[in-house]
PDB file of C-alpha atoms in Angstrom:
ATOM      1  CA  UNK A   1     -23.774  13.883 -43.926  1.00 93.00           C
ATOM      2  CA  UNK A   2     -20.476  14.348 -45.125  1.00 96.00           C
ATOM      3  CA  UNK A   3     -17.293  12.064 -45.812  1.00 97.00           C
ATOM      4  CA  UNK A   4     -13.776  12.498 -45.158  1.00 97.00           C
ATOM      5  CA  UNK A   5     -11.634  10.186 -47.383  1.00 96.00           C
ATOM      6  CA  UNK A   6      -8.877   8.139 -45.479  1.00 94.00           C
ATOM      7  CA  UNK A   7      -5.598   8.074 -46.889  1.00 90.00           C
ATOM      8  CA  UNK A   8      -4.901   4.172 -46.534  1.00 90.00           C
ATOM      9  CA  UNK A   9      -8.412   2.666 -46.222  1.00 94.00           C
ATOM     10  CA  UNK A  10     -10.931   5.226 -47.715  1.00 95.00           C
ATOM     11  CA  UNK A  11     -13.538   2.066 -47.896  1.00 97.00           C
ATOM     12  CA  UNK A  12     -13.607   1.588 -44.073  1.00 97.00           C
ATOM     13  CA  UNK A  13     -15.590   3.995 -42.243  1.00 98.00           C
ATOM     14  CA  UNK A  14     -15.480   5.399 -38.776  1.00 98.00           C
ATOM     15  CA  UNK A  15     -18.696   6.677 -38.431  1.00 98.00           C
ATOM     16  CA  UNK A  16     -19.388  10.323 -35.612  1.00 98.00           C
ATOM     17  CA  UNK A  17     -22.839  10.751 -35.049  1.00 98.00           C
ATOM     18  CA  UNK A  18     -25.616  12.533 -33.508  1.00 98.00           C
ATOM     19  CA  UNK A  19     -29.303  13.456 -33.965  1.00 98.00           C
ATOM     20  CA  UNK A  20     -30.673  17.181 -34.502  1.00 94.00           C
ATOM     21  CA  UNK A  21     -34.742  16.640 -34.043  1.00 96.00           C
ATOM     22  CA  UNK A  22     -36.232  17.291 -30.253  1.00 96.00           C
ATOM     23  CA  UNK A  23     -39.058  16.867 -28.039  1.00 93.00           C
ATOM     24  CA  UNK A  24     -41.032  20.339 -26.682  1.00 91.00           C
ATOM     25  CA  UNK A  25     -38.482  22.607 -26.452  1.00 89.00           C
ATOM     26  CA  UNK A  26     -35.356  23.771 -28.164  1.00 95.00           C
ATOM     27  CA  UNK A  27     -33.276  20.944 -27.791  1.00 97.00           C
ATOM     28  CA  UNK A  28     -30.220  22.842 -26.819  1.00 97.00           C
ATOM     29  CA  UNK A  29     -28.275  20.113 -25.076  1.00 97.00           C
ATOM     30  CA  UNK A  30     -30.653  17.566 -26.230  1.00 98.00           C
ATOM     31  CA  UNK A  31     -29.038  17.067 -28.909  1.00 97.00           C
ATOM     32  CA  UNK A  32     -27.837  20.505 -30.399  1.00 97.00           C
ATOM     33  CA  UNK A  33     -24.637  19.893 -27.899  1.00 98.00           C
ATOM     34  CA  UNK A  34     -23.972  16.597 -29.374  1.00 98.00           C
ATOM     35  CA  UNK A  35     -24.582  18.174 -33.141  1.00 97.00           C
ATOM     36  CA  UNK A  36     -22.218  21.001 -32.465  1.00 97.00           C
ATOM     37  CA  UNK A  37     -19.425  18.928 -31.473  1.00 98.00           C
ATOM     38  CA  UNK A  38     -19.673  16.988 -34.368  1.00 98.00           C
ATOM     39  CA  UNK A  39     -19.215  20.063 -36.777  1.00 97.00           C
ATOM     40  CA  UNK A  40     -16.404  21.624 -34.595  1.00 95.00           C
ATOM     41  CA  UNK A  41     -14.894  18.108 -34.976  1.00 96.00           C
ATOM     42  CA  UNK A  42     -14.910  18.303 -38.546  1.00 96.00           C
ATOM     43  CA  UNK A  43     -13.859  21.739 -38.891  1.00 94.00           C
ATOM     44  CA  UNK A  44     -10.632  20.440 -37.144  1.00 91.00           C
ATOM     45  CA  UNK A  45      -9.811  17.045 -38.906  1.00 92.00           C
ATOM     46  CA  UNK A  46     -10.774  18.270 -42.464  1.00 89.00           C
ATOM     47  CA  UNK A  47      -7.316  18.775 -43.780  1.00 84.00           C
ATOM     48  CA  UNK A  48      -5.563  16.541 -40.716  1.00 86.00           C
ATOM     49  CA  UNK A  49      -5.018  13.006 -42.778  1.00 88.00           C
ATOM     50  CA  UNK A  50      -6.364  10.009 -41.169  1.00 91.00           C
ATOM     51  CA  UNK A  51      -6.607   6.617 -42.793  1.00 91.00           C
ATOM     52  CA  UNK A  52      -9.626   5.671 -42.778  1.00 95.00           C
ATOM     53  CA  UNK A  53     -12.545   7.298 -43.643  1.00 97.00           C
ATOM     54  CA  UNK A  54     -15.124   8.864 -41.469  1.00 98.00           C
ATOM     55  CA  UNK A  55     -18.673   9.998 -41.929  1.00 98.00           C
ATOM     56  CA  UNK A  56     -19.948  12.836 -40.011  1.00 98.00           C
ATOM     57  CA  UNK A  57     -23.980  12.575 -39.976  1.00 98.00           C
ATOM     58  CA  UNK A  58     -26.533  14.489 -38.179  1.00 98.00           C
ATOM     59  CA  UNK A  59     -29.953  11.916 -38.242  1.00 98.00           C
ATOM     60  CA  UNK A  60     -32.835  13.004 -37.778  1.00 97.00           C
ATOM     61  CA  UNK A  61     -36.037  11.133 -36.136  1.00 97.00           C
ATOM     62  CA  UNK A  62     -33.985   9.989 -33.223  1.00 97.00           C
ATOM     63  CA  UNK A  63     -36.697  10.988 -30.431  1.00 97.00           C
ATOM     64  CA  UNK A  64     -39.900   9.686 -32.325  1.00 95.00           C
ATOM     65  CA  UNK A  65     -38.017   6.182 -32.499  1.00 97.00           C
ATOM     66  CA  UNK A  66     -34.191   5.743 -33.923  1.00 98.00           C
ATOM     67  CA  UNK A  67     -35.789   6.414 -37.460  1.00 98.00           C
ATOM     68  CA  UNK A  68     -32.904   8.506 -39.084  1.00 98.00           C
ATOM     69  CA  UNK A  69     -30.259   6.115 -38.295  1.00 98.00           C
ATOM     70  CA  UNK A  70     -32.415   3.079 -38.495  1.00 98.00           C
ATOM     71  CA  UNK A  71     -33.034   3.668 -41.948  1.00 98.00           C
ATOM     72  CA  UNK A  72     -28.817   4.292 -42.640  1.00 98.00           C
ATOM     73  CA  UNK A  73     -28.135   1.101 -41.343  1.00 98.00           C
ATOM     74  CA  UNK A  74     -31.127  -0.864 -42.785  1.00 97.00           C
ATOM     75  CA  UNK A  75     -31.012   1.013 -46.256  1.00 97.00           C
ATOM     76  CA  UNK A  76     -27.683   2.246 -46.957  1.00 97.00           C
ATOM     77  CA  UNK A  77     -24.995   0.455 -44.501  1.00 98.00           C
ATOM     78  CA  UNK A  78     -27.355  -2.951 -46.095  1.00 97.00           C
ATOM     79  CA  UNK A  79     -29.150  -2.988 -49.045  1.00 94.00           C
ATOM     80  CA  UNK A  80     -31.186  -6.052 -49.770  1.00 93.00           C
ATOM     81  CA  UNK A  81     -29.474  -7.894 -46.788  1.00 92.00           C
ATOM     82  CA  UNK A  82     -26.262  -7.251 -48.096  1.00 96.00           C
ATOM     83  CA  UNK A  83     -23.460  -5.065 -46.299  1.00 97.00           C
ATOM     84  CA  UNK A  84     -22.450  -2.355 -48.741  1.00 97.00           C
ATOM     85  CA  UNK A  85     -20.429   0.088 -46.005  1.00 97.00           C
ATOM     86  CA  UNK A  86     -17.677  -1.567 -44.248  1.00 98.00           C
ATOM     87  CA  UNK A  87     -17.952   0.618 -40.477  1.00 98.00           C
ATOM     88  CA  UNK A  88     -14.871   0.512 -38.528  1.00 98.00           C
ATOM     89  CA  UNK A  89     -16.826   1.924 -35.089  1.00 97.00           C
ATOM     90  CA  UNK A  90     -19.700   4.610 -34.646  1.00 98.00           C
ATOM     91  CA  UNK A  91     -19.060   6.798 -32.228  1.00 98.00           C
ATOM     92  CA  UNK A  92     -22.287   8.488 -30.903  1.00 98.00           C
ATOM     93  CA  UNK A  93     -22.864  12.007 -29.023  1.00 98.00           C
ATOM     94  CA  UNK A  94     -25.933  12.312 -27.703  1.00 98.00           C
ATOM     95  CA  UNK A  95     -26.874  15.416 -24.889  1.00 98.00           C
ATOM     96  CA  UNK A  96     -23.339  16.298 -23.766  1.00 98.00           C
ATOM     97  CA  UNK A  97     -24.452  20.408 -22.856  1.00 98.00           C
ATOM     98  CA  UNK A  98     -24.346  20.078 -19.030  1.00 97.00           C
ATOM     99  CA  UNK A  99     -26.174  22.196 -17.176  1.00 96.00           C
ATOM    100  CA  UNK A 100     -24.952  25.944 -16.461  1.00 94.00           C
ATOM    101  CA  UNK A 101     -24.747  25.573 -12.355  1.00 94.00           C
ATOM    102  CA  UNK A 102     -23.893  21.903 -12.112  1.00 96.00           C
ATOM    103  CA  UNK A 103     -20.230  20.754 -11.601  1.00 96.00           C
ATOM    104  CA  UNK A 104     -19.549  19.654 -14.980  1.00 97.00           C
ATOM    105  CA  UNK A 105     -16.170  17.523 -14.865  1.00 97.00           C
ATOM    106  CA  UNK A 106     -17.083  14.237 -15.859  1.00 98.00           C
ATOM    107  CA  UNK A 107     -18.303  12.320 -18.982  1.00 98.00           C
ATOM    108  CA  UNK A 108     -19.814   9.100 -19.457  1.00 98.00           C
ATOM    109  CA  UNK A 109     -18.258   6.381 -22.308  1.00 98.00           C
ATOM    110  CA  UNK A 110     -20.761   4.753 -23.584  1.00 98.00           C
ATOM    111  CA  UNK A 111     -20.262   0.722 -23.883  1.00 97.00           C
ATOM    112  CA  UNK A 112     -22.474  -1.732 -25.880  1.00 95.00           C
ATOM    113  CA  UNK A 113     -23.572  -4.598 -23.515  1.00 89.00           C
ATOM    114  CA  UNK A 114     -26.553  -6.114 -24.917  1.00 84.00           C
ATOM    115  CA  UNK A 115     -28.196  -7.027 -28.320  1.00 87.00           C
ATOM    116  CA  UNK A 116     -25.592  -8.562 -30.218  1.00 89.00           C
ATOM    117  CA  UNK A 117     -23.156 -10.151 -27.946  1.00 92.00           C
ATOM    118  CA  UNK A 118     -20.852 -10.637 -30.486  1.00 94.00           C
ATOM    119  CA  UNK A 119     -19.615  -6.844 -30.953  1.00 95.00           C
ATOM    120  CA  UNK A 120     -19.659  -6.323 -26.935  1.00 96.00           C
ATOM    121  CA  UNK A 121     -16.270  -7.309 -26.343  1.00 95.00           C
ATOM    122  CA  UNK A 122     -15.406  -4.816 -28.673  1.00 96.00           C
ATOM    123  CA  UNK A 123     -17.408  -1.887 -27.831  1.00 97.00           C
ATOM    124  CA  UNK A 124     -15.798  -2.572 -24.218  1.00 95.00           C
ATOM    125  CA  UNK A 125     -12.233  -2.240 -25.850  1.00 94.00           C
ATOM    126  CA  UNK A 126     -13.529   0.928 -27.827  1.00 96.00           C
ATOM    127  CA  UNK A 127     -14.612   2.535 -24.573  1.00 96.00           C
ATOM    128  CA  UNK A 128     -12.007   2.175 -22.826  1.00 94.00           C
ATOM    129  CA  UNK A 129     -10.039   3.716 -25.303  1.00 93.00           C
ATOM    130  CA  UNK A 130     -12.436   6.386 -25.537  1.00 95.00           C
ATOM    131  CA  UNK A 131     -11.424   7.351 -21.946  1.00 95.00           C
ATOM    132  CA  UNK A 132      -8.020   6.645 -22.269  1.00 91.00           C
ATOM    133  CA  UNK A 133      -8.607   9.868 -24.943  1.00 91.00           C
ATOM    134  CA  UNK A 134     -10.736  11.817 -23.006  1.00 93.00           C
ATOM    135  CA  UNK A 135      -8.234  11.811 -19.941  1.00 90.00           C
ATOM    136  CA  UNK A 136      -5.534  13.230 -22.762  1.00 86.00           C
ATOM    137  CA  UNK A 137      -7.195  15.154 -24.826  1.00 89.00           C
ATOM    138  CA  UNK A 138      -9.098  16.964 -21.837  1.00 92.00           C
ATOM    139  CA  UNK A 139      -9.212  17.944 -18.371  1.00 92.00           C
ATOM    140  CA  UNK A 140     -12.586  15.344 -18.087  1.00 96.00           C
ATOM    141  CA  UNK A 141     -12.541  13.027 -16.342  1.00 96.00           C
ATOM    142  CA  UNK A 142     -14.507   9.396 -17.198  1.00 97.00           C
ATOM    143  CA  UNK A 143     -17.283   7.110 -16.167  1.00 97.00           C
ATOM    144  CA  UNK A 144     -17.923   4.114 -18.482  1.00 97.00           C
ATOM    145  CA  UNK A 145     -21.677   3.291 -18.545  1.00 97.00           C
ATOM    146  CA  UNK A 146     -24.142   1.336 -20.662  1.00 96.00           C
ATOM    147  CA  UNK A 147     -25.219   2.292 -24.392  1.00 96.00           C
ATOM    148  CA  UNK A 148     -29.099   2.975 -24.301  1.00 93.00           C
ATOM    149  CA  UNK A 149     -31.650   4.004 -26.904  1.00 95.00           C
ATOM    150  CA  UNK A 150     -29.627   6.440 -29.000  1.00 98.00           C
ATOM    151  CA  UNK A 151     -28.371   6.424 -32.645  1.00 98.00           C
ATOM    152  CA  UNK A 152     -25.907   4.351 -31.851  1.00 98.00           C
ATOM    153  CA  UNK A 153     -28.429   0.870 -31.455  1.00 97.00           C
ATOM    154  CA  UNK A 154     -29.163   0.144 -34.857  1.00 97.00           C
ATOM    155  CA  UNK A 155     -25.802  -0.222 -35.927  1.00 98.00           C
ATOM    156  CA  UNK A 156     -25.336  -2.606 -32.859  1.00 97.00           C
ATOM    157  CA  UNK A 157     -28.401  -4.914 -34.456  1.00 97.00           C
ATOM    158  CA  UNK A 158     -25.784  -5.401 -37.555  1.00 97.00           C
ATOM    159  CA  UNK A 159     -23.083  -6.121 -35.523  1.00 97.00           C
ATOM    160  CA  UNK A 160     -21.090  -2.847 -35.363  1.00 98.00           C
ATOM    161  CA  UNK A 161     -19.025  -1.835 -32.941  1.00 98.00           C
ATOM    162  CA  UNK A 162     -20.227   1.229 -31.400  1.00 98.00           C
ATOM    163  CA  UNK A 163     -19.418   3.792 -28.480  1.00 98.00           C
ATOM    164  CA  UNK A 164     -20.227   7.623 -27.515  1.00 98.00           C
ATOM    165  CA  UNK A 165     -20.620  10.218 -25.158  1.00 98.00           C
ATOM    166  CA  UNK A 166     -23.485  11.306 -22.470  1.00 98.00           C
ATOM    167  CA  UNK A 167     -23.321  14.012 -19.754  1.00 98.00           C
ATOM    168  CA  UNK A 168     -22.664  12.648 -16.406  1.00 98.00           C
ATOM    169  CA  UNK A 169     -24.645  14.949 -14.468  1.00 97.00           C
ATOM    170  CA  UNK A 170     -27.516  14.885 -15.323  1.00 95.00           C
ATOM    171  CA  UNK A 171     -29.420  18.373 -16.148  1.00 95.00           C
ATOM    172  CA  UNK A 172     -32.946  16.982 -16.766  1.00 95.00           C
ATOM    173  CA  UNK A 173     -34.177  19.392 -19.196  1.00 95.00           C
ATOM    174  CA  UNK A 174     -33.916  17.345 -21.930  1.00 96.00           C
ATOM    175  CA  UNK A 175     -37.626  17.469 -23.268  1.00 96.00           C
ATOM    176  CA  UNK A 176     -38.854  20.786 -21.973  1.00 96.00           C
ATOM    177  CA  UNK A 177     -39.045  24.105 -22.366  1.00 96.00           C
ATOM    178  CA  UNK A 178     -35.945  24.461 -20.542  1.00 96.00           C
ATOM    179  CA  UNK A 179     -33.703  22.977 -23.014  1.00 97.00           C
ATOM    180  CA  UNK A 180     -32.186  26.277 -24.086  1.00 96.00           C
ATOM    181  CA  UNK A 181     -28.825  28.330 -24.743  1.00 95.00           C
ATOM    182  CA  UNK A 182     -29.149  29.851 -21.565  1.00 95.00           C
ATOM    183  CA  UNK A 183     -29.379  26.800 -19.678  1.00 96.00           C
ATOM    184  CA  UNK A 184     -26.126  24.596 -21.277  1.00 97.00           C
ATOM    185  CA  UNK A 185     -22.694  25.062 -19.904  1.00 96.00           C
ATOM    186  CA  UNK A 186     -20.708  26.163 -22.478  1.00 95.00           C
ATOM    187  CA  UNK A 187     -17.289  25.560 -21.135  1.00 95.00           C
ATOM    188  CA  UNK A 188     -18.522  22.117 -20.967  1.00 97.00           C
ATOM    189  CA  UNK A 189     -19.549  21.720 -24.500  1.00 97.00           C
ATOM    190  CA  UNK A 190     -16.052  22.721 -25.262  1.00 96.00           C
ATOM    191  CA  UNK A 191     -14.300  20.173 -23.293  1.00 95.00           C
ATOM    192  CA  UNK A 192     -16.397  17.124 -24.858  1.00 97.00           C
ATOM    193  CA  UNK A 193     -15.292  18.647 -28.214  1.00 96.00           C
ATOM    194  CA  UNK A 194     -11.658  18.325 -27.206  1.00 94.00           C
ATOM    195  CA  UNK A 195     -12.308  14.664 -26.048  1.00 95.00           C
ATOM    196  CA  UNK A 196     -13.962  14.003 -29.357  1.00 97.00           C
ATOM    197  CA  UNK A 197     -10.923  15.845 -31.465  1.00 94.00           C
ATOM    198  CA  UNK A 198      -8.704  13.438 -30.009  1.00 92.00           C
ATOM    199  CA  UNK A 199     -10.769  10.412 -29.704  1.00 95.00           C
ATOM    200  CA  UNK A 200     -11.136  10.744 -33.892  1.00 96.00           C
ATOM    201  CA  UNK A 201      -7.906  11.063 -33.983  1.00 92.00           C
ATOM    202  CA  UNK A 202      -7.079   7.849 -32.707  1.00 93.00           C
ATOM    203  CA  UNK A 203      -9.855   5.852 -34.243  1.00 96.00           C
ATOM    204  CA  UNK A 204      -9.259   7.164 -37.836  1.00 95.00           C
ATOM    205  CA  UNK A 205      -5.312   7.058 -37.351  1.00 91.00           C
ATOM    206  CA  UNK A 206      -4.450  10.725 -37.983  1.00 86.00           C
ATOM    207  CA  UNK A 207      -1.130  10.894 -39.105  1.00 70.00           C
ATOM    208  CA  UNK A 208       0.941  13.901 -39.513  1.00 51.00           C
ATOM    209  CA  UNK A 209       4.505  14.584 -41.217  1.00 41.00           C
ATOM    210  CA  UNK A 210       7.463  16.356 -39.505  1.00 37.00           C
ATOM    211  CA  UNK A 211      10.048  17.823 -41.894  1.00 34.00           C
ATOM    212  CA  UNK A 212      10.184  16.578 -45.156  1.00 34.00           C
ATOM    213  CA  UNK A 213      12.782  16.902 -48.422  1.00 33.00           C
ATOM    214  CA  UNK A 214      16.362  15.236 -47.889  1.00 34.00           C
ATOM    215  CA  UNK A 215      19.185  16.159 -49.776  1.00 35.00           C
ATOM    216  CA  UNK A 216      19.956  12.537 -49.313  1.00 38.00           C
ATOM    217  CA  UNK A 217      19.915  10.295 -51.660  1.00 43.00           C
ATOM    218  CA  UNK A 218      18.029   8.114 -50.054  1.00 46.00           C
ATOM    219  CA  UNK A 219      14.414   8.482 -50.666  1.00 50.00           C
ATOM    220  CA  UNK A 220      13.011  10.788 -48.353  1.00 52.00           C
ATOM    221  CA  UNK A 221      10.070   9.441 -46.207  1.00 52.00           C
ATOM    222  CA  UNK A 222       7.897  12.256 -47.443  1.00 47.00           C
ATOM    223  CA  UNK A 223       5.097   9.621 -48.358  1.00 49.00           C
ATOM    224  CA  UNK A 224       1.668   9.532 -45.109  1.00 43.00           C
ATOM    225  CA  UNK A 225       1.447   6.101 -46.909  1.00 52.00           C
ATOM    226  CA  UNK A 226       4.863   5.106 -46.933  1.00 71.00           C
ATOM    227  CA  UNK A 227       5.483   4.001 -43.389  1.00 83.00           C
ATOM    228  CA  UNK A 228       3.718   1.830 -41.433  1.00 85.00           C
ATOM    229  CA  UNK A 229       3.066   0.768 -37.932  1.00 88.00           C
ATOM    230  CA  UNK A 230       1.223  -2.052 -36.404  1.00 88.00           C
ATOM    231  CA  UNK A 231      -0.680  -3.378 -34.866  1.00 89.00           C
ATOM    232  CA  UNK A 232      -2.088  -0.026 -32.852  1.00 85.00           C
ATOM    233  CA  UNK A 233      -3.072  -0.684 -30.232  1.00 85.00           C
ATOM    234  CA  UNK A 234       0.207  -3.082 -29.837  1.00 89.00           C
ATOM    235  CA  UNK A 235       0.985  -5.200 -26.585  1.00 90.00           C
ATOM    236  CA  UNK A 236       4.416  -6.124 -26.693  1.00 93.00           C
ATOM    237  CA  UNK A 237       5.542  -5.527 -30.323  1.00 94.00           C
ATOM    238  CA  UNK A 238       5.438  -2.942 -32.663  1.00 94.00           C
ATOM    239  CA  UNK A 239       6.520  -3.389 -36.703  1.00 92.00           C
ATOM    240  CA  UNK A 240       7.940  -0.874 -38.603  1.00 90.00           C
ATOM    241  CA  UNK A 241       7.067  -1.236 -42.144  1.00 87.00           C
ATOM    242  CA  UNK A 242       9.394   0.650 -44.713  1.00 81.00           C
ATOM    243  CA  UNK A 243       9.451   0.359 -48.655  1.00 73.00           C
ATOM    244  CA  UNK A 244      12.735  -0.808 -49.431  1.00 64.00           C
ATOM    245  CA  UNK A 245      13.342  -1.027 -45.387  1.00 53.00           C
ATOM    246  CA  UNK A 246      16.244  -3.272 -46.592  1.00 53.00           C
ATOM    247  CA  UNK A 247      18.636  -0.550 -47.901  1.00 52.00           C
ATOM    248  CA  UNK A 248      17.326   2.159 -45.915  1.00 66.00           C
ATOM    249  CA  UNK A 249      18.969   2.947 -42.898  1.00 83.00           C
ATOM    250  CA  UNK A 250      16.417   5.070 -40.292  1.00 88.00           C
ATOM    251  CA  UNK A 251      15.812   5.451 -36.555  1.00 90.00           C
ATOM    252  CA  UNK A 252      13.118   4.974 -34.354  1.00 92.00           C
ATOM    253  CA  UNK A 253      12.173   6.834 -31.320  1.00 93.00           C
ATOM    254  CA  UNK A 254       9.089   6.611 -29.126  1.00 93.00           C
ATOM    255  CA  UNK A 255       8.301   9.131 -26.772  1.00 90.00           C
ATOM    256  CA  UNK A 256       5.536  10.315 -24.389  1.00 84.00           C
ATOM    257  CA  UNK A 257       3.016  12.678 -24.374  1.00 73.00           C
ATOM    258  CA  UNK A 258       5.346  14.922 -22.432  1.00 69.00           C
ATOM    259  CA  UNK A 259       8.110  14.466 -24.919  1.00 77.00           C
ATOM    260  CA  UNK A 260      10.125  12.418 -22.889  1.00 86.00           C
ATOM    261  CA  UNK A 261      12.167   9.313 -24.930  1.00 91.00           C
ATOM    262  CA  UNK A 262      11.051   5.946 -24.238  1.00 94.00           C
ATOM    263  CA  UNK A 263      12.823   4.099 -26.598  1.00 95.00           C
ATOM    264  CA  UNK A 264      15.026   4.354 -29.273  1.00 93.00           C
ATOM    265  CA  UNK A 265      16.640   2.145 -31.780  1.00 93.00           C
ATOM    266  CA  UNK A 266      18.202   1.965 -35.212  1.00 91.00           C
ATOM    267  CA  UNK A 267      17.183  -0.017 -38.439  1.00 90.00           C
ATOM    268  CA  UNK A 268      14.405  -2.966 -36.658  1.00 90.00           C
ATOM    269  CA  UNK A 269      11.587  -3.399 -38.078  1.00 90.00           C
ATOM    270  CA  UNK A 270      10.532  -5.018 -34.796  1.00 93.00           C
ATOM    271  CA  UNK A 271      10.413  -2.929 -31.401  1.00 94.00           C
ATOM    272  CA  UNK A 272       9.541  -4.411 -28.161  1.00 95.00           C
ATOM    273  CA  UNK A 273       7.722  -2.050 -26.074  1.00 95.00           C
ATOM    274  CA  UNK A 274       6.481  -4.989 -23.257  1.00 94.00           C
ATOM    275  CA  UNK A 275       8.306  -2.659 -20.707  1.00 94.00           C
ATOM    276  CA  UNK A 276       6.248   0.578 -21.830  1.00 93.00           C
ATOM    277  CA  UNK A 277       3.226   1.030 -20.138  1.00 90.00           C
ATOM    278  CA  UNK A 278      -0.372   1.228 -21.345  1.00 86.00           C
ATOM    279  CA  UNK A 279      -1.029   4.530 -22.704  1.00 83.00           C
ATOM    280  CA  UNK A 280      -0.795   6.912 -26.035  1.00 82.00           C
ATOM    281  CA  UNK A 281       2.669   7.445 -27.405  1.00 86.00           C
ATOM    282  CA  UNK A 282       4.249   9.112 -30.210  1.00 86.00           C
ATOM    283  CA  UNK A 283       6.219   6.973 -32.630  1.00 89.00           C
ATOM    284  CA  UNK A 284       8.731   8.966 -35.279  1.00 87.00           C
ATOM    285  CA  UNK A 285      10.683   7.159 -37.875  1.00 87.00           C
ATOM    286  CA  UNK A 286      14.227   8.965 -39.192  1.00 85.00           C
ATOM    287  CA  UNK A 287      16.006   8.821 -42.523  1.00 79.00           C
ATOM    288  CA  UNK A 288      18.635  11.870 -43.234  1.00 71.00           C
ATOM    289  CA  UNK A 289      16.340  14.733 -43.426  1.00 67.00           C
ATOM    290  CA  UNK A 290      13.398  13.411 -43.290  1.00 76.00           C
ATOM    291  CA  UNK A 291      10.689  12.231 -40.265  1.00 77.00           C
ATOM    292  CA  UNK A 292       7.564  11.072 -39.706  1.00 81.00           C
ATOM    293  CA  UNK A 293       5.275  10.695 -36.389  1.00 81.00           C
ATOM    294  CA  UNK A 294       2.455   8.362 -35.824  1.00 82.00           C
ATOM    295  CA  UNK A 295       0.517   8.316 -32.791  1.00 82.00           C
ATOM    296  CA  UNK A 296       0.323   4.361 -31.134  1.00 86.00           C
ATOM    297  CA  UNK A 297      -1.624   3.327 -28.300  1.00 86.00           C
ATOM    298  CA  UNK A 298       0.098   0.690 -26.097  1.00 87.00           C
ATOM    299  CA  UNK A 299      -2.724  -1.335 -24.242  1.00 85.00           C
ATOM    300  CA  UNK A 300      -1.770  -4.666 -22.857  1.00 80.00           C
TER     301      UNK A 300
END
């Protein structure tokens, strides 16, 4: 396991997970696709700032009963009955290799609806963004599904709010001899990890910075921490949040995906974005010299 400090909320924790033990053979795709994706995922987001946290662990014990992440939850996310971790989601991948052969175009999102009922709503909203992602990020396309018997289902039992990812069709050689390299589609593997780049993106909040030092002197907005938007996902408003937003004069422009403007307005703190349409946008805040971008998530 390793940790990635958030820049805003470094004690909440979105959790990536997957298990590394097997059953007979190799374990390729069951779960060494899922355990690959996680470290490619981290090798990408390790300097991109995000705030909040996330854990990337590989459990182990998974097939002989949920024993690796059991214990986590029981033992470390509680101790003594108490919560000691405060988990923002915990996002699961669990066999995601395909099969080489198979049309391999399609992943299942993973929703919690059983065990606690109080953290399915949630999961469902979760999901769905978690395709919303996947259709972005990568040329997948999405089936939402059920969460079942993975690492995932102990956190549900404490009342997180959990998600992940399972091949769609099916290669059945989870558990045998056949669970090798040779057998996994590669190209496949790499598309999940594209999904999961950009679905950690969105649940940590990556944020990056365009431009930086003014020769203004106003302060420049040079700060990850020093603009804020929210809530994300909005509806029909989004706040703008600016230290001394009072003297500051700035713009704000949202555009799509494509780069296209959406909106654009000067010195609100309020933006009404009830005609936009659901959907990821990008969100950049102007002073002289200075910008920075924020991806939002309209979903109404």
């Amino acid at each position: 396991m390793i940790t990635k400090t958030g820049t805003l909320y470094p004690n909440k924790y979105v959790i990536i997970c997957g298990h590394f033990d097997t059953i007979t053979g190799p374990g390729t795709s069951d779960n060494g696709s899922g355990t690959s994706v996680i470290l490619e995922v981290a090798r990408i987001l390790k300097d991109v700032p995000t705030e909040y946290s996330i854990k990337f662990i590989h459990f182990s014990g998974e097939e002989q009963g949920l024993y690796g992440s059991a214990h986590y939850a029981n033992n470390v996310e509680f101790q003594s009955g108490v919560r000691k971790l405060d988990i923002k989601l915990v996002f699961n991948l669990d066999q995601v290799g395909g099969k080489i052969g198979n049309v391999n175009n399609k992943i299942i999102c993973e929703r919690d609806t059983s065990g606690q009922s109080g953290n399915n709503a949630a999961s469902n909203t979760v999901t769905q963004q978690l395709a919303t992602c996947t259709t972005l990020y990568s040329p997948l396309q999405t089936s939402i599904s059920n969460a079942y018997s993975s690492d995932y289902m102990p956190f549900e039992k404490k009342g997180d709010v959990i998600t992940g990812f399972y091949e769609y069709t099916r290669s059945y050689n989870e558990h045998t001899v056949n669970d090798t390299f040779a057998n996994v589609d590669p190209v496949y593997v790499f598309k999940v990890a594209k999904a999961a780049v950009g679905a950690m993106q969105h649940f940590a909040t990556a944020s990056s910075t365009v431009s930086a030092v003014s020769a203004s002197k106003e302060k420049p907005l040079t700060t990850l921490e020093s603009v804020k938007m929210y809530p994300n996902p909005a509806k029909n408003i989004l706040n703008i949040e600016l230290p001394d937003s009072g003297t500051r004069s700035f713009t704000v422009e949202i555009t799509n995906l494509a780069g296209l403007s959406m909106l654009k307005d000067e010195n609100k703190s309020q933006l009404n974005i009830s005609s936009l349409e659901n959907g990821i946008y990008l969100c950049t805040v102007k002073n002289e010299g200075s910008s920075v971008t924020r991806k939002i998530i309209i979903e109404k």
